[in-house]
Amino acid sequence: MSQNHRDVGHQTETHDWDPELVPDRRGRTRRPEAGCPVEVALAAISGRWTTLVLRELMHGPCSFGDLRGRLPDLSAKILSERLRELTARGLVARERLPGFPVRTRYVLTSTGARLRPLLVQLYETGTVLLDAMAVTPPDAR
Amino acid sequence: MSQNHRDVGHQTETHDWDPELVPDRRGRTRRPEAGCPVEVALAAISGRWTTLVLRELMHGPCSFGDLRGRLPDLSAKILSERLRELTARGLVARERLPGFPVRTRYVLTSTGARLRPLLVQLYETGTVLLDAMAVTPPDAR
DNA sequence: CCGCATCCGATTGGATACTG
DNA sequence: CAGTATCCAATCGGATGCGG
């Protein structure tokens, strides 16, 4: 069930596409295009530290200082940059609480929460790769 | 079932960790560390074009020229760079066939094939994000 | 046909210091 | 407490041309 009709439509196709890997036309790109779902997901988590910031927020709302405390080696500049990006992407919301000193909370949006399965899959895949590497050391060529 | 024992062990912990998100100690890092499974998985697919090259190889073995044909906007330099990286990571194997001109085939290793669920999850997550964006336009702040 | 070498512009990450 | 401003080094992606 792999080699089939090459003879339909206007033969613009160059391939047979695996329907699990590429279920619809948006995945049949010849270049890294912004509209491709894979690129969208990668863009959502792109940038160093981003997955760690998301991990913290998955555990619940955090203030700027909370995040700095949990990720002490992440500079304020980068943290603020990441939070701005995530906010711009609609994955995180900033809540300013009244009073003094200013209190701010960062919370995952419902969209941001939907990244959870991806983070879990990243963890699982990474674990698999680590195990495979242990069996077949990286330089067994 | 969220707030519990903070009083065990030597209280080096700062958190309660979500066991689905962070099943073991390797995920409880304060920095992007090479040993963290999430970093390992991200490193495996890192680099522009990498997921596209993997997508092609998931459909079966390819020669250098096959890949160039399928991804015409990917320059030879970058393609060769990506293939070297993937090979060094143990995800792809290079097979040189005898004869002239030289024939080379690139094939996923069994380890490389295990990236499939990650690529599928990236696609699914991207689709979810695209749908969410359609409902709540990116600039609805 | 299958690549590598060189060069270069753009982007990224980070250290440091400063403000409301 | 919650960030922004500047500056700088390193990395990355890509165009072009050469070699086995």
PDB file of C-alpha atoms (C1' of nucleotides) in Angstrom:
ATOM      1  CA  MET A   1       0.000   0.000   0.000  1.00  0.00           C
ATOM      2  CA  SER A   2       2.926   2.275  -0.569  1.00  0.00           C
ATOM      3  CA  GLN A   3       3.364   2.579  -4.308  1.00  0.00           C
ATOM      4  CA  ASN A   4       0.186   3.757  -5.969  1.00  0.00           C
ATOM      5  CA  HIS A   5      -1.558   6.147  -8.368  1.00  0.00           C
ATOM      6  CA  ARG A   6       0.966   8.599  -9.756  1.00  0.00           C
ATOM      7  CA  ASP A   7      -1.517   9.224 -12.513  1.00  0.00           C
ATOM      8  CA  VAL A   8      -4.179  11.401 -10.925  1.00  0.00           C
ATOM      9  CA  GLY A   9      -4.808  15.120 -11.221  1.00  0.00           C
ATOM     10  CA  HIS A  10      -2.209  17.375 -12.798  1.00  0.00           C
ATOM     11  CA  GLN A  11       0.783  15.363 -11.571  1.00  0.00           C
ATOM     12  CA  THR A  12       2.226  18.292  -9.619  1.00  0.00           C
ATOM     13  CA  GLU A  13       3.141  15.734  -6.993  1.00  0.00           C
ATOM     14  CA  THR A  14       6.676  14.420  -6.801  1.00  0.00           C
ATOM     15  CA  HIS A  15       6.021  11.945  -3.994  1.00  0.00           C
ATOM     16  CA  ASP A  16       3.779   9.631  -2.254  1.00  0.00           C
ATOM     17  CA  TRP A  17       3.309  11.184   1.129  1.00  0.00           C
ATOM     18  CA  ASP A  18       3.048   9.259   4.332  1.00  0.00           C
ATOM     19  CA  PRO A  19      -0.399  10.249   5.627  1.00  0.00           C
ATOM     20  CA  GLU A  20       0.631  10.001   9.261  1.00  0.00           C
ATOM     21  CA  LEU A  21       3.617  12.241   8.768  1.00  0.00           C
ATOM     22  CA  VAL A  22       2.039  14.612   6.279  1.00  0.00           C
ATOM     23  CA  PRO A  23      -1.730  14.435   6.672  1.00  0.00           C
ATOM     24  CA  ASP A  24      -2.617  17.442   4.564  1.00  0.00           C
ATOM     25  CA  ARG A  25      -1.343  19.856   1.996  1.00  0.00           C
ATOM     26  CA  ARG A  26       0.114  22.270   4.534  1.00  0.00           C
ATOM     27  CA  GLY A  27       2.862  19.784   5.276  1.00  0.00           C
ATOM     28  CA  ARG A  28       3.829  19.213   1.672  1.00  0.00           C
ATOM     29  CA  THR A  29       6.203  22.123   1.440  1.00  0.00           C
ATOM     30  CA  ARG A  30       9.487  22.270  -0.391  1.00  0.00           C
ATOM     31  CA  ARG A  31      10.891  24.855   1.983  1.00  0.00           C
ATOM     32  CA  PRO A  32      10.669  25.873   5.660  1.00  0.00           C
ATOM     33  CA  GLU A  33       7.508  27.941   5.339  1.00  0.00           C
ATOM     34  CA  ALA A  34       5.811  29.805   8.126  1.00  0.00           C
ATOM     35  CA  GLY A  35       2.450  28.219   7.367  1.00  0.00           C
ATOM     36  CA  CYS A  36       3.646  24.662   7.774  1.00  0.00           C
ATOM     37  CA  PRO A  37       2.413  23.231  11.073  1.00  0.00           C
ATOM     38  CA  VAL A  38       5.835  21.853  11.920  1.00  0.00           C
ATOM     39  CA  GLU A  39       7.377  25.279  11.496  1.00  0.00           C
ATOM     40  CA  VAL A  40       4.628  26.846  13.577  1.00  0.00           C
ATOM     41  CA  ALA A  41       5.270  24.451  16.435  1.00  0.00           C
ATOM     42  CA  LEU A  42       9.024  24.904  16.206  1.00  0.00           C
ATOM     43  CA  ALA A  43       8.607  28.665  16.184  1.00  0.00           C
ATOM     44  CA  ALA A  44       6.457  28.459  19.306  1.00  0.00           C
ATOM     45  CA  ILE A  45       9.236  26.858  21.328  1.00  0.00           C
ATOM     46  CA  SER A  46      12.171  28.456  19.555  1.00  0.00           C
ATOM     47  CA  GLY A  47      14.956  30.167  21.416  1.00  0.00           C
ATOM     48  CA  ARG A  48      17.311  29.059  24.112  1.00  0.00           C
ATOM     49  CA  TRP A  49      15.661  28.759  27.548  1.00  0.00           C
ATOM     50  CA  THR A  50      12.179  28.826  26.047  1.00  0.00           C
ATOM     51  CA  THR A  51      11.242  25.273  26.931  1.00  0.00           C
ATOM     52  CA  LEU A  52      12.483  25.811  30.478  1.00  0.00           C
ATOM     53  CA  VAL A  53      10.377  28.920  30.876  1.00  0.00           C
ATOM     54  CA  LEU A  54       7.385  27.002  29.547  1.00  0.00           C
ATOM     55  CA  ARG A  55       8.101  24.145  31.942  1.00  0.00           C
ATOM     56  CA  GLU A  56       7.974  26.534  34.876  1.00  0.00           C
ATOM     57  CA  LEU A  57       4.759  28.113  33.685  1.00  0.00           C
ATOM     58  CA  MET A  58       3.194  24.677  33.193  1.00  0.00           C
ATOM     59  CA  HIS A  59       3.474  24.269  36.957  1.00  0.00           C
ATOM     60  CA  GLY A  60       1.431  27.410  37.507  1.00  0.00           C
ATOM     61  CA  PRO A  61       1.558  31.191  37.292  1.00  0.00           C
ATOM     62  CA  CYS A  62       4.870  32.859  38.056  1.00  0.00           C
ATOM     63  CA  SER A  63       6.121  36.333  38.680  1.00  0.00           C
ATOM     64  CA  PHE A  64       9.201  37.629  36.926  1.00  0.00           C
ATOM     65  CA  GLY A  65      11.141  37.120  40.128  1.00  0.00           C
ATOM     66  CA  ASP A  66       9.832  33.595  40.604  1.00  0.00           C
ATOM     67  CA  LEU A  67      11.203  32.702  37.205  1.00  0.00           C
ATOM     68  CA  ARG A  68      14.522  34.331  37.966  1.00  0.00           C
ATOM     69  CA  GLY A  69      14.712  32.338  41.172  1.00  0.00           C
ATOM     70  CA  ARG A  70      13.932  29.068  39.461  1.00  0.00           C
ATOM     71  CA  LEU A  71      16.275  29.714  36.544  1.00  0.00           C
ATOM     72  CA  PRO A  72      19.064  31.670  38.208  1.00  0.00           C
ATOM     73  CA  ASP A  73      21.421  31.529  35.233  1.00  0.00           C
ATOM     74  CA  LEU A  74      18.920  33.097  32.901  1.00  0.00           C
ATOM     75  CA  SER A  75      19.656  36.806  32.630  1.00  0.00           C
ATOM     76  CA  ALA A  76      16.919  39.369  33.056  1.00  0.00           C
ATOM     77  CA  LYS A  77      17.347  40.519  29.513  1.00  0.00           C
ATOM     78  CA  ILE A  78      16.818  37.104  27.995  1.00  0.00           C
ATOM     79  CA  LEU A  79      13.971  36.262  30.359  1.00  0.00           C
ATOM     80  CA  SER A  80      12.180  39.444  29.495  1.00  0.00           C
ATOM     81  CA  GLU A  81      12.808  38.791  25.819  1.00  0.00           C
ATOM     82  CA  ARG A  82      11.411  35.255  26.038  1.00  0.00           C
ATOM     83  CA  LEU A  83       8.358  36.412  27.930  1.00  0.00           C
ATOM     84  CA  ARG A  84       7.710  39.086  25.343  1.00  0.00           C
ATOM     85  CA  GLU A  85       8.000  36.567  22.543  1.00  0.00           C
ATOM     86  CA  LEU A  86       5.736  34.053  24.234  1.00  0.00           C
ATOM     87  CA  THR A  87       3.228  36.782  24.942  1.00  0.00           C
ATOM     88  CA  ALA A  88       3.352  37.986  21.361  1.00  0.00           C
ATOM     89  CA  ARG A  89       2.758  34.414  20.217  1.00  0.00           C
ATOM     90  CA  GLY A  90      -0.359  34.242  22.363  1.00  0.00           C
ATOM     91  CA  LEU A  91       1.039  31.459  24.526  1.00  0.00           C
ATOM     92  CA  VAL A  92       1.493  33.426  27.734  1.00  0.00           C
ATOM     93  CA  ALA A  93      -0.490  36.237  29.285  1.00  0.00           C
ATOM     94  CA  ARG A  94       0.873  39.016  31.454  1.00  0.00           C
ATOM     95  CA  GLU A  95      -1.282  40.053  34.394  1.00  0.00           C
ATOM     96  CA  ARG A  96      -0.393  43.244  36.198  1.00  0.00           C
ATOM     97  CA  LEU A  97      -1.736  43.386  39.714  1.00  0.00           C
ATOM     98  CA  PRO A  98      -2.417  46.801  41.248  1.00  0.00           C
ATOM     99  CA  GLY A  99      -0.438  48.059  44.257  1.00  0.00           C
ATOM    100  CA  PHE A 100       3.104  48.881  45.074  1.00  0.00           C
ATOM    101  CA  PRO A 101       5.621  47.561  44.350  1.00  0.00           C
ATOM    102  CA  VAL A 102       4.251  46.471  40.987  1.00  0.00           C
ATOM    103  CA  ARG A 103       3.229  42.822  40.921  1.00  0.00           C
ATOM    104  CA  THR A 104       3.139  40.969  37.668  1.00  0.00           C
ATOM    105  CA  ARG A 105       2.124  37.425  36.957  1.00  0.00           C
ATOM    106  CA  TYR A 106       2.778  35.368  33.889  1.00  0.00           C
ATOM    107  CA  VAL A 107       0.262  32.675  33.093  1.00  0.00           C
ATOM    108  CA  LEU A 108      -0.063  30.203  30.273  1.00  0.00           C
ATOM    109  CA  THR A 109      -2.981  30.901  27.992  1.00  0.00           C
ATOM    110  CA  SER A 110      -5.222  28.025  26.999  1.00  0.00           C
ATOM    111  CA  THR A 111      -3.325  27.955  23.732  1.00  0.00           C
ATOM    112  CA  GLY A 112      -0.005  27.828  25.560  1.00  0.00           C
ATOM    113  CA  ALA A 113      -1.243  24.932  27.638  1.00  0.00           C
ATOM    114  CA  ARG A 114      -1.683  22.966  24.448  1.00  0.00           C
ATOM    115  CA  LEU A 115       2.082  22.790  24.094  1.00  0.00           C
ATOM    116  CA  ARG A 116       2.157  20.257  26.896  1.00  0.00           C
ATOM    117  CA  PRO A 117       1.945  17.145  24.708  1.00  0.00           C
ATOM    118  CA  LEU A 118       4.796  18.494  22.626  1.00  0.00           C
ATOM    119  CA  LEU A 119       7.012  19.008  25.664  1.00  0.00           C
ATOM    120  CA  VAL A 120       6.144  15.519  26.871  1.00  0.00           C
ATOM    121  CA  GLN A 121       6.993  14.086  23.454  1.00  0.00           C
ATOM    122  CA  LEU A 122      10.286  15.973  23.410  1.00  0.00           C
ATOM    123  CA  TYR A 123      11.147  14.434  26.747  1.00  0.00           C
ATOM    124  CA  GLU A 124      10.203  10.949  25.631  1.00  0.00           C
ATOM    125  CA  THR A 125      12.061  11.188  22.358  1.00  0.00           C
ATOM    126  CA  GLY A 126      15.114  12.561  24.107  1.00  0.00           C
ATOM    127  CA  THR A 127      15.031   9.656  26.522  1.00  0.00           C
ATOM    128  CA  VAL A 128      14.851   7.208  23.649  1.00  0.00           C
ATOM    129  CA  LEU A 129      17.802   8.861  21.943  1.00  0.00           C
ATOM    130  CA  LEU A 130      19.865   8.831  25.110  1.00  0.00           C
ATOM    131  CA  ASP A 131      19.195   5.118  25.519  1.00  0.00           C
ATOM    132  CA  ALA A 132      20.068   4.439  21.890  1.00  0.00           C
ATOM    133  CA  MET A 133      23.275   6.442  22.230  1.00  0.00           C
ATOM    134  CA  ALA A 134      24.208   4.429  25.288  1.00  0.00           C
ATOM    135  CA  VAL A 135      23.895   1.224  23.269  1.00  0.00           C
ATOM    136  CA  THR A 136      25.490   2.543  20.086  1.00  0.00           C
ATOM    137  CA  PRO A 137      27.961   5.241  21.160  1.00  0.00           C
ATOM    138  CA  PRO A 138      27.731   8.343  18.949  1.00  0.00           C
ATOM    139  CA  ASP A 139      31.079   7.621  17.290  1.00  0.00           C
ATOM    140  CA  ALA A 140      30.511   4.035  16.261  1.00  0.00           C
ATOM    141  CA  ARG A 141      31.103   4.749  12.641  1.00  0.00           C
TER     142      ARG A 141
ATOM    143  CA  MET B   1      -3.318  16.649  44.843  1.00  0.00           C
ATOM    144  CA  SER B   2      -1.044  19.471  43.875  1.00  0.00           C
ATOM    145  CA  GLN B   3       0.336  20.926  47.092  1.00  0.00           C
ATOM    146  CA  ASN B   4       2.097  18.309  49.180  1.00  0.00           C
ATOM    147  CA  HIS B   5       5.178  17.197  51.080  1.00  0.00           C
ATOM    148  CA  ARG B   6       7.796  19.912  50.951  1.00  0.00           C
ATOM    149  CA  ASP B   7       9.306  18.287  54.003  1.00  0.00           C
ATOM    150  CA  VAL B   8      11.096  15.244  52.655  1.00  0.00           C
ATOM    151  CA  GLY B   9      14.767  14.585  52.087  1.00  0.00           C
ATOM    152  CA  HIS B  10      17.275  17.410  52.255  1.00  0.00           C
ATOM    153  CA  GLN B  11      14.888  20.034  50.836  1.00  0.00           C
ATOM    154  CA  THR B  12      17.135  20.744  47.860  1.00  0.00           C
ATOM    155  CA  GLU B  13      13.915  20.891  45.883  1.00  0.00           C
ATOM    156  CA  THR B  14      12.361  24.219  45.066  1.00  0.00           C
ATOM    157  CA  HIS B  15       9.288  22.781  43.387  1.00  0.00           C
ATOM    158  CA  ASP B  16       6.743  20.144  43.107  1.00  0.00           C
ATOM    159  CA  TRP B  17       7.352  18.639  39.717  1.00  0.00           C
ATOM    160  CA  ASP B  18       4.620  17.480  37.416  1.00  0.00           C
ATOM    161  CA  PRO B  19       5.461  13.807  36.912  1.00  0.00           C
ATOM    162  CA  GLU B  20       4.134  13.721  33.368  1.00  0.00           C
ATOM    163  CA  LEU B  21       6.189  16.704  32.322  1.00  0.00           C
ATOM    164  CA  VAL B  22       9.280  15.881  34.368  1.00  0.00           C
ATOM    165  CA  PRO B  23       9.291  12.163  35.098  1.00  0.00           C
ATOM    166  CA  ASP B  24      12.818  11.896  36.419  1.00  0.00           C
ATOM    167  CA  ARG B  25      15.756  13.850  37.694  1.00  0.00           C
ATOM    168  CA  ARG B  26      17.248  14.481  34.269  1.00  0.00           C
ATOM    169  CA  GLY B  27      14.458  16.908  33.533  1.00  0.00           C
ATOM    170  CA  ARG B  28      14.844  18.890  36.709  1.00  0.00           C
ATOM    171  CA  THR B  29      17.517  21.185  35.420  1.00  0.00           C
ATOM    172  CA  ARG B  30      17.965  24.861  36.111  1.00  0.00           C
ATOM    173  CA  ARG B  31      19.646  25.467  32.787  1.00  0.00           C
ATOM    174  CA  PRO B  32      19.607  24.183  29.218  1.00  0.00           C
ATOM    175  CA  GLU B  33      21.902  21.230  29.774  1.00  0.00           C
ATOM    176  CA  ALA B  34      23.020  18.760  27.149  1.00  0.00           C
ATOM    177  CA  GLY B  35      21.962  15.801  29.270  1.00  0.00           C
ATOM    178  CA  CYS B  36      18.356  16.866  29.607  1.00  0.00           C
ATOM    179  CA  PRO B  37      16.154  14.737  27.358  1.00  0.00           C
ATOM    180  CA  VAL B  38      14.337  17.778  26.026  1.00  0.00           C
ATOM    181  CA  GLU B  39      17.633  19.331  24.961  1.00  0.00           C
ATOM    182  CA  VAL B  40      18.726  16.077  23.389  1.00  0.00           C
ATOM    183  CA  ALA B  41      15.580  15.891  21.297  1.00  0.00           C
ATOM    184  CA  LEU B  42      15.808  19.539  20.308  1.00  0.00           C
ATOM    185  CA  ALA B  43      19.443  19.098  19.351  1.00  0.00           C
ATOM    186  CA  ALA B  44      18.517  16.136  17.171  1.00  0.00           C
ATOM    187  CA  ILE B  45      16.200  18.219  14.985  1.00  0.00           C
ATOM    188  CA  SER B  46      18.000  21.527  15.318  1.00  0.00           C
ATOM    189  CA  GLY B  47      18.929  23.614  12.321  1.00  0.00           C
ATOM    190  CA  ARG B  48      16.941  25.095   9.508  1.00  0.00           C
ATOM    191  CA  TRP B  49      15.789  22.501   6.930  1.00  0.00           C
ATOM    192  CA  THR B  50      16.549  19.621   9.274  1.00  0.00           C
ATOM    193  CA  THR B  51      12.960  18.515   9.771  1.00  0.00           C
ATOM    194  CA  LEU B  52      12.387  18.667   6.026  1.00  0.00           C
ATOM    195  CA  VAL B  53      15.399  16.484   5.346  1.00  0.00           C
ATOM    196  CA  LEU B  54      14.165  14.047   7.966  1.00  0.00           C
ATOM    197  CA  ARG B  55      10.703  14.069   6.405  1.00  0.00           C
ATOM    198  CA  GLU B  56      12.188  13.060   3.069  1.00  0.00           C
ATOM    199  CA  LEU B  57      14.273  10.315   4.610  1.00  0.00           C
ATOM    200  CA  MET B  58      11.235   9.005   6.479  1.00  0.00           C
ATOM    201  CA  HIS B  59       9.762   8.185   3.089  1.00  0.00           C
ATOM    202  CA  GLY B  60      12.763   6.042   2.257  1.00  0.00           C
ATOM    203  CA  PRO B  61      16.438   6.183   1.306  1.00  0.00           C
ATOM    204  CA  CYS B  62      17.573   9.109  -0.807  1.00  0.00           C
ATOM    205  CA  SER B  63      20.629  10.103  -2.731  1.00  0.00           C
ATOM    206  CA  PHE B  64      22.111  13.546  -2.382  1.00  0.00           C
ATOM    207  CA  GLY B  65      20.589  14.465  -5.719  1.00  0.00           C
ATOM    208  CA  ASP B  66      17.159  13.104  -4.747  1.00  0.00           C
ATOM    209  CA  LEU B  67      17.182  15.409  -1.760  1.00  0.00           C
ATOM    210  CA  ARG B  68      18.282  18.344  -3.860  1.00  0.00           C
ATOM    211  CA  GLY B  69      15.474  17.617  -6.263  1.00  0.00           C
ATOM    212  CA  ARG B  70      12.864  17.397  -3.528  1.00  0.00           C
ATOM    213  CA  LEU B  71      14.149  20.483  -1.710  1.00  0.00           C
ATOM    214  CA  PRO B  72      15.354  22.641  -4.578  1.00  0.00           C
ATOM    215  CA  ASP B  73      15.862  25.772  -2.493  1.00  0.00           C
ATOM    216  CA  LEU B  74      18.231  24.040  -0.112  1.00  0.00           C
ATOM    217  CA  SER B  75      21.802  24.767  -1.159  1.00  0.00           C
ATOM    218  CA  ALA B  76      24.344  22.000  -1.512  1.00  0.00           C
ATOM    219  CA  LYS B  77      26.387  23.434   1.300  1.00  0.00           C
ATOM    220  CA  ILE B  78      23.582  23.377   3.811  1.00  0.00           C
ATOM    221  CA  LEU B  79      22.318  19.994   2.684  1.00  0.00           C
ATOM    222  CA  SER B  80      25.730  18.495   3.062  1.00  0.00           C
ATOM    223  CA  GLU B  81      26.082  20.182   6.440  1.00  0.00           C
ATOM    224  CA  ARG B  82      22.748  18.806   7.654  1.00  0.00           C
ATOM    225  CA  LEU B  83      23.555  15.315   6.429  1.00  0.00           C
ATOM    226  CA  ARG B  84      26.892  15.412   8.207  1.00  0.00           C
ATOM    227  CA  GLU B  85      25.246  16.556  11.425  1.00  0.00           C
ATOM    228  CA  LEU B  86      22.533  13.925  11.232  1.00  0.00           C
ATOM    229  CA  THR B  87      25.128  11.288  10.502  1.00  0.00           C
ATOM    230  CA  ALA B  88      27.281  12.433  13.402  1.00  0.00           C
ATOM    231  CA  ARG B  89      24.235  12.245  15.646  1.00  0.00           C
ATOM    232  CA  GLY B  90      23.691   8.640  14.597  1.00  0.00           C
ATOM    233  CA  LEU B  91      20.321   9.376  13.037  1.00  0.00           C
ATOM    234  CA  VAL B  92      21.269   8.864   9.415  1.00  0.00           C
ATOM    235  CA  ALA B  93      23.683   6.481   7.735  1.00  0.00           C
ATOM    236  CA  ARG B  94      25.616   7.119   4.562  1.00  0.00           C
ATOM    237  CA  GLU B  95      25.917   4.199   2.170  1.00  0.00           C
ATOM    238  CA  ARG B  96      28.412   4.476  -0.648  1.00  0.00           C
ATOM    239  CA  LEU B  97      27.637   2.193  -3.539  1.00  0.00           C
ATOM    240  CA  PRO B  98      30.511   1.028  -5.730  1.00  0.00           C
ATOM    241  CA  GLY B  99      30.798   2.093  -9.368  1.00  0.00           C
ATOM    242  CA  PHE B 100      31.174   5.257 -11.297  1.00  0.00           C
ATOM    243  CA  PRO B 101      29.984   7.900 -10.957  1.00  0.00           C
ATOM    244  CA  VAL B 102      29.914   7.539  -7.187  1.00  0.00           C
ATOM    245  CA  ARG B 103      26.475   6.693  -5.841  1.00  0.00           C
ATOM    246  CA  THR B 104      25.604   7.536  -2.305  1.00  0.00           C
ATOM    247  CA  ARG B 105      22.473   6.795  -0.366  1.00  0.00           C
ATOM    248  CA  TYR B 106      21.310   8.299   2.858  1.00  0.00           C
ATOM    249  CA  VAL B 107      19.131   6.153   5.070  1.00  0.00           C
ATOM    250  CA  LEU B 108      17.586   6.683   8.464  1.00  0.00           C
ATOM    251  CA  THR B 109      19.108   4.550  11.159  1.00  0.00           C
ATOM    252  CA  SER B 110      16.802   2.735  13.556  1.00  0.00           C
ATOM    253  CA  THR B 111      17.511   5.509  16.031  1.00  0.00           C
ATOM    254  CA  GLY B 112      16.642   8.133  13.459  1.00  0.00           C
ATOM    255  CA  ALA B 113      13.363   6.380  12.749  1.00  0.00           C
ATOM    256  CA  ARG B 114      12.405   6.926  16.366  1.00  0.00           C
ATOM    257  CA  LEU B 115      12.074  10.632  15.671  1.00  0.00           C
ATOM    258  CA  ARG B 116       8.857   9.914  13.822  1.00  0.00           C
ATOM    259  CA  PRO B 117       6.504  10.398  16.794  1.00  0.00           C
ATOM    260  CA  LEU B 118       8.175  13.713  17.503  1.00  0.00           C
ATOM    261  CA  LEU B 119       7.661  14.927  13.955  1.00  0.00           C
ATOM    262  CA  VAL B 120       4.044  13.795  14.113  1.00  0.00           C
ATOM    263  CA  GLN B 121       3.563  15.623  17.403  1.00  0.00           C
ATOM    264  CA  LEU B 122       5.144  18.764  15.980  1.00  0.00           C
ATOM    265  CA  TYR B 123       2.667  18.630  13.127  1.00  0.00           C
ATOM    266  CA  GLU B 124      -0.280  18.098  15.427  1.00  0.00           C
ATOM    267  CA  THR B 125       0.736  20.831  17.830  1.00  0.00           C
ATOM    268  CA  GLY B 126       1.330  23.217  14.956  1.00  0.00           C
ATOM    269  CA  THR B 127      -2.120  22.469  13.629  1.00  0.00           C
ATOM    270  CA  VAL B 128      -3.637  23.168  17.023  1.00  0.00           C
ATOM    271  CA  LEU B 129      -1.777  26.467  17.259  1.00  0.00           C
ATOM    272  CA  LEU B 130      -2.865  27.501  13.781  1.00  0.00           C
ATOM    273  CA  ASP B 131      -6.478  26.803  14.682  1.00  0.00           C
ATOM    274  CA  ALA B 132      -6.186  28.710  17.955  1.00  0.00           C
ATOM    275  CA  MET B 133      -4.590  31.637  16.163  1.00  0.00           C
ATOM    276  CA  ALA B 134      -7.456  31.683  13.690  1.00  0.00           C
ATOM    277  CA  VAL B 135      -9.940  32.035  16.557  1.00  0.00           C
ATOM    278  CA  THR B 136      -7.897  34.478  18.623  1.00  0.00           C
ATOM    279  CA  PRO B 137      -5.834  36.500  16.143  1.00  0.00           C
ATOM    280  CA  PRO B 138      -2.221  36.908  17.296  1.00  0.00           C
ATOM    281  CA  ASP B 139      -2.693  40.596  18.062  1.00  0.00           C
ATOM    282  CA  ALA B 140      -5.752  40.386  20.275  1.00  0.00           C
ATOM    283  CA  ARG B 141      -4.060  41.943  23.248  1.00  0.00           C
TER     284      ARG B 141
ATOM    285  C1'  DC C   1      27.169  13.127  -9.715  1.00  0.00           C
ATOM    286  C1'  DC C   2      28.700  14.387  -4.879  1.00  0.00           C
ATOM    287  C1'  DG C   3      30.268  17.193  -2.223  1.00  0.00           C
ATOM    288  C1'  DC C   4      33.893  20.781   0.383  1.00  0.00           C
ATOM    289  C1'  DA C   5      36.183  25.760   0.939  1.00  0.00           C
ATOM    290  C1'  DT C   6      35.633  30.580   1.393  1.00  0.00           C
ATOM    291  C1'  DC C   7      33.543  34.516   2.401  1.00  0.00           C
ATOM    292  C1'  DC C   8      30.022  37.393   4.351  1.00  0.00           C
ATOM    293  C1'  DG C   9      25.680  39.437   6.305  1.00  0.00           C
ATOM    294  C1'  DA C  10      22.174  38.620   9.663  1.00  0.00           C
ATOM    295  C1'  DT C  11      20.631  36.861  13.843  1.00  0.00           C
ATOM    296  C1'  DT C  12      21.386  35.283  18.595  1.00  0.00           C
ATOM    297  C1'  DG C  13      22.812  35.005  23.221  1.00  0.00           C
ATOM    298  C1'  DG C  14      24.827  37.085  27.020  1.00  0.00           C
ATOM    299  C1'  DA C  15      27.394  40.485  30.329  1.00  0.00           C
ATOM    300  C1'  DT C  16      26.883  44.769  32.360  1.00  0.00           C
ATOM    301  C1'  DA C  17      24.790  48.726  33.849  1.00  0.00           C
ATOM    302  C1'  DC C  18      20.808  51.591  34.514  1.00  0.00           C
ATOM    303  C1'  DT C  19      15.517  53.084  35.371  1.00  0.00           C
ATOM    304  C1'  DG C  20      10.371  53.428  37.058  1.00  0.00           C
TER     305       DG C  20
ATOM    306  C1'  DC D   1      10.274  44.339  42.260  1.00  0.00           C
ATOM    307  C1'  DA D   2      10.208  44.414  37.171  1.00  0.00           C
ATOM    308  C1'  DG D   3      12.113  45.281  33.708  1.00  0.00           C
ATOM    309  C1'  DT D   4      15.086  48.264  29.542  1.00  0.00           C
ATOM    310  C1'  DA D   5      19.587  49.961  27.126  1.00  0.00           C
ATOM    311  C1'  DT D   6      24.068  49.100  25.161  1.00  0.00           C
ATOM    312  C1'  DC D   7      27.474  46.690  23.512  1.00  0.00           C
ATOM    313  C1'  DC D   8      29.878  42.570  21.932  1.00  0.00           C
ATOM    314  C1'  DA D   9      31.209  37.741  20.672  1.00  0.00           C
ATOM    315  C1'  DA D  10      29.695  33.714  18.587  1.00  0.00           C
ATOM    316  C1'  DT D  11      26.865  31.157  15.691  1.00  0.00           C
ATOM    317  C1'  DC D  12      24.123  30.460  11.533  1.00  0.00           C
ATOM    318  C1'  DG D  13      22.467  30.532   6.965  1.00  0.00           C
ATOM    319  C1'  DG D  14      23.416  31.277   2.346  1.00  0.00           C
ATOM    320  C1'  DA D  15      25.852  32.580  -2.290  1.00  0.00           C
ATOM    321  C1'  DT D  16      29.492  31.331  -5.093  1.00  0.00           C
ATOM    322  C1'  DG D  17      33.027  28.734  -6.919  1.00  0.00           C
ATOM    323  C1'  DC D  18      36.195  24.655  -6.955  1.00  0.00           C
ATOM    324  C1'  DG D  19      37.554  19.589  -6.725  1.00  0.00           C
ATOM    325  C1'  DG D  20      37.193  14.304  -6.676  1.00  0.00           C
TER     326       DG D  20
END
